[in-house]
């Protein structure tokens, strides 16, 4: 069920400015859909707390697939809105998954 | 504010069996406290959705610090309870953070 390492994880941690922005939810859903269509996409998990902080981890085959997704035109617009409007603060870590284990 | 790469991220994704177990919350809080006292601990972020799925990402200086935390006696008890009682499914990915960016 898990991809076979090595592959890459992009850990996007953020604090939203407000919870009351319907445009945010729609864009987040659209970005998930778009990302999942990119070559090299291996999965995504996303969570947010009631205190506005949250994390989205997306998994990718290699650096090329991350670079292509980062440069996606609709994604660029969303990134700009995120920086200017939706996020009070954010961080991105790019990490190489070296091993994994799972239940079952 | 972010640690300087390279360092390690342990991505623990899980689905709980139920939300109604006070012992779980107490143990989770205790594990956060214990982990934060370990040498090589660099931070932790944890989130859970209303559908019982969630993720905890802990950050560590090196493999030795992860191994030491994994073998902590209280943590071993918690891991066993997690496998047998608290989690319907789980996965662990160990990843090396290669670069990071942040707002501000």
Short mmCIF file of C-alpha atoms in Angstrom, two decimals:
data_model
loop_
_atom_site.label_atom_id
_atom_site.label_comp_id
_atom_site.label_asym_id
_atom_site.label_seq_id
_atom_site.Cartn_x
_atom_site.Cartn_y
_atom_site.Cartn_z
CA UNK A 1 0.00 0.00 0.00
CA UNK A 2 2.87 2.40 0.75
CA UNK A 3 5.14 3.35 -2.17
CA UNK A 4 8.54 1.66 -2.20
CA UNK A 5 11.28 4.03 -0.91
CA UNK A 6 13.13 6.07 -1.89
CA UNK A 7 10.71 8.82 -2.87
CA UNK A 8 10.08 12.38 -1.74
CA UNK A 9 7.74 13.97 0.80
CA UNK A 10 6.82 17.65 0.72
CA UNK A 11 5.71 18.67 4.21
CA UNK A 12 3.71 21.90 4.02
CA UNK A 13 2.90 23.24 7.49
CA UNK A 14 0.75 26.35 7.77
CA UNK A 15 -1.37 28.55 9.99
CA UNK A 16 -4.40 30.07 8.29
CA UNK A 17 -5.37 33.73 8.77
CA UNK A 18 -9.05 32.86 9.18
CA UNK A 19 -11.32 29.88 8.90
CA UNK A 20 -14.01 31.86 7.11
CA UNK A 21 -12.97 31.86 3.49
CA UNK A 22 -14.97 29.61 1.18
CA UNK A 23 -12.51 30.35 -1.63
CA UNK A 24 -9.81 28.61 0.35
CA UNK A 25 -11.65 25.30 0.65
CA UNK A 26 -12.54 25.25 -3.04
CA UNK A 27 -8.96 26.00 -4.03
CA UNK A 28 -7.53 23.40 -1.65
CA UNK A 29 -9.82 20.74 -3.13
CA UNK A 30 -8.91 21.82 -6.66
CA UNK A 31 -5.19 21.66 -5.86
CA UNK A 32 -5.56 18.12 -4.50
CA UNK A 33 -7.31 17.11 -7.69
CA UNK A 34 -4.71 18.77 -9.92
CA UNK A 35 -1.77 17.37 -7.97
CA UNK A 36 -3.16 13.85 -8.21
CA UNK A 37 -3.09 14.11 -12.01
CA UNK A 38 0.61 15.05 -12.15
CA UNK A 39 3.12 12.48 -13.25
CA UNK A 40 5.11 11.24 -10.27
CA UNK A 41 2.35 11.96 -7.75
CA UNK A 42 2.30 9.21 -5.11
CA UNK A 43 -0.30 10.46 -2.63
CA UNK A 44 -1.32 13.19 -0.22
CA UNK A 45 -2.57 13.53 3.34
CA UNK A 46 -3.90 16.75 4.82
CA UNK A 47 -5.07 17.75 8.29
CA UNK A 48 -6.04 20.95 10.08
CA UNK A 49 -6.74 21.72 13.73
CA UNK A 50 -9.36 24.03 15.16
CA UNK A 51 -6.52 26.44 16.03
CA UNK A 52 -6.00 27.08 12.26
CA UNK A 53 -2.70 25.22 12.10
CA UNK A 54 -2.39 22.28 9.76
CA UNK A 55 -0.19 20.18 7.55
CA UNK A 56 -0.37 18.75 4.06
CA UNK A 57 2.13 16.07 3.11
CA UNK A 58 2.36 15.21 -0.56
CA UNK A 59 4.47 12.32 -1.84
CA UNK A 60 6.35 12.39 -5.14
CA UNK A 61 8.48 10.11 -7.25
CA UNK A 62 11.38 12.51 -7.75
CA UNK A 63 12.54 16.14 -7.81
CA UNK A 64 11.34 16.59 -11.39
CA UNK A 65 7.76 15.79 -10.44
CA UNK A 66 7.90 18.27 -7.53
CA UNK A 67 9.34 20.98 -9.78
CA UNK A 68 6.63 20.40 -12.39
CA UNK A 69 3.85 20.60 -9.81
CA UNK A 70 5.36 23.71 -8.23
CA UNK A 71 5.31 25.39 -11.67
CA UNK A 72 1.73 24.36 -12.55
CA UNK A 73 -0.04 27.59 -13.59
CA UNK A 74 -3.15 27.16 -11.45
CA UNK A 75 -0.96 26.09 -8.56
CA UNK A 76 1.18 29.24 -8.96
CA UNK A 77 -1.96 31.38 -8.60
CA UNK A 78 -2.96 29.41 -5.49
CA UNK A 79 0.55 29.76 -4.02
CA UNK A 80 0.35 33.54 -4.48
CA UNK A 81 -3.09 33.73 -2.82
CA UNK A 82 -1.78 31.56 0.00
CA UNK A 83 1.19 33.82 0.66
CA UNK A 84 -0.80 37.05 0.38
CA UNK A 85 -4.11 36.13 1.93
CA UNK A 86 -4.72 32.67 3.35
CA UNK A 87 -1.69 31.89 5.50
CA UNK A 88 -0.43 33.81 8.52
CA UNK A 89 2.69 31.66 8.34
CA UNK A 90 3.89 28.56 6.53
CA UNK A 91 6.89 26.33 6.03
CA UNK A 92 7.86 23.73 3.46
CA UNK A 93 10.24 20.86 4.06
CA UNK A 94 11.35 18.57 1.26
CA UNK A 95 12.40 15.18 2.58
CA UNK A 96 13.56 11.90 1.08
CA UNK A 97 11.66 8.89 2.44
CA UNK A 98 14.27 6.27 3.22
CA UNK A 99 12.19 3.51 4.77
CA UNK A 100 8.64 2.78 5.82
CA UNK A 101 6.61 0.31 7.86
CA UNK A 102 2.89 -0.27 8.13
CA UNK A 103 0.33 -2.30 10.06
CA UNK A 104 -1.14 -5.57 8.68
CA UNK B 1 12.99 28.96 13.35
CA UNK B 2 13.23 25.74 11.31
CA UNK B 3 16.19 23.46 12.05
CA UNK B 4 18.99 23.55 9.51
CA UNK B 5 18.85 20.52 7.14
CA UNK B 6 19.80 17.76 6.96
CA UNK B 7 17.82 16.13 9.76
CA UNK B 8 15.18 13.40 9.96
CA UNK B 9 11.38 13.40 9.97
CA UNK B 10 9.32 10.48 11.27
CA UNK B 11 5.89 10.63 9.66
CA UNK B 12 3.45 8.55 11.68
CA UNK B 13 0.06 8.29 9.95
CA UNK B 14 -2.74 6.46 11.70
CA UNK B 15 -6.44 5.75 11.90
CA UNK B 16 -7.82 5.34 15.41
CA UNK B 17 -10.25 2.58 16.32
CA UNK B 18 -12.44 4.95 18.34
CA UNK B 19 -12.41 8.52 19.57
CA UNK B 20 -13.69 7.56 22.99
CA UNK B 21 -10.64 6.50 24.91
CA UNK B 22 -9.40 8.93 27.55
CA UNK B 23 -6.30 6.77 28.05
CA UNK B 24 -5.23 7.53 24.52
CA UNK B 25 -5.19 11.31 24.98
CA UNK B 26 -3.27 11.09 28.22
CA UNK B 27 -0.69 8.76 26.69
CA UNK B 28 -0.32 10.90 23.56
CA UNK B 29 0.36 13.97 25.70
CA UNK B 30 2.82 12.02 27.84
CA UNK B 31 4.66 10.74 24.74
CA UNK B 32 4.99 14.30 23.40
CA UNK B 33 6.47 15.38 26.71
CA UNK B 34 8.87 12.42 26.88
CA UNK B 35 9.96 12.79 23.25
CA UNK B 36 10.72 16.47 23.76
CA UNK B 37 13.20 15.54 26.50
CA UNK B 38 15.19 13.16 24.30
CA UNK B 39 18.55 14.22 22.97
CA UNK B 40 18.29 15.03 19.29
CA UNK B 41 14.59 15.96 19.42
CA UNK B 42 13.95 18.87 17.08
CA UNK B 43 10.18 19.29 17.22
CA UNK B 44 6.79 17.68 16.63
CA UNK B 45 3.50 18.51 14.95
CA UNK B 46 0.36 16.44 15.32
CA UNK B 47 -3.10 16.63 13.76
CA UNK B 48 -6.22 14.50 13.66
CA UNK B 49 -9.41 14.74 11.62
CA UNK B 50 -12.95 13.99 12.72
CA UNK B 51 -12.78 10.81 10.61
CA UNK B 52 -10.20 9.39 13.09
CA UNK B 53 -7.28 9.64 10.69
CA UNK B 54 -4.31 11.73 11.68
CA UNK B 55 -0.60 12.31 11.43
CA UNK B 56 2.22 13.05 13.86
CA UNK B 57 5.50 14.26 12.42
CA UNK B 58 8.46 14.29 14.76
CA UNK B 59 11.81 15.77 13.79
CA UNK B 60 15.14 14.36 14.93
CA UNK B 61 18.83 15.14 14.63
CA UNK B 62 19.93 11.70 13.48
CA UNK B 63 19.19 7.96 13.36
CA UNK B 64 20.67 7.45 16.82
CA UNK B 65 18.15 9.82 18.40
CA UNK B 66 15.25 8.05 16.62
CA UNK B 67 16.52 4.65 17.75
CA UNK B 68 16.84 5.84 21.34
CA UNK B 69 13.32 7.26 21.39
CA UNK B 70 11.90 4.12 19.77
CA UNK B 71 13.46 2.05 22.58
CA UNK B 72 12.27 4.29 25.43
CA UNK B 73 10.53 1.98 27.91
CA UNK B 74 7.37 4.03 28.38
CA UNK B 75 7.23 4.55 24.64
CA UNK B 76 7.50 0.79 24.04
CA UNK B 77 4.43 0.26 26.23
CA UNK B 78 2.55 2.97 24.31
CA UNK B 79 3.58 1.45 20.96
CA UNK B 80 2.21 -1.92 22.07
CA UNK B 81 -1.09 -0.39 23.20
CA UNK B 82 -1.28 1.51 19.93
CA UNK B 83 -0.83 -1.63 17.85
CA UNK B 84 -3.21 -3.74 19.92
CA UNK B 85 -5.90 -1.27 20.87
CA UNK B 86 -5.80 2.32 19.63
CA UNK B 87 -5.03 2.12 15.92
CA UNK B 88 -7.07 0.41 13.24
CA UNK B 89 -4.13 1.00 10.90
CA UNK B 90 -0.89 2.95 10.90
CA UNK B 91 2.23 3.62 8.86
CA UNK B 92 5.62 5.09 9.64
CA UNK B 93 7.87 6.76 7.12
CA UNK B 94 11.39 7.86 8.01
CA UNK B 95 12.56 10.68 5.77
CA UNK B 96 15.64 12.86 5.53
CA UNK B 97 14.80 16.58 5.29
CA UNK B 98 17.01 17.96 2.54
CA UNK B 99 15.82 21.56 2.33
CA UNK B 100 13.24 23.88 3.81
CA UNK B 101 11.65 27.28 3.27
CA UNK B 102 9.41 29.39 5.45
CA UNK B 103 7.38 32.58 5.41
CA UNK B 104 8.84 35.85 6.84
#
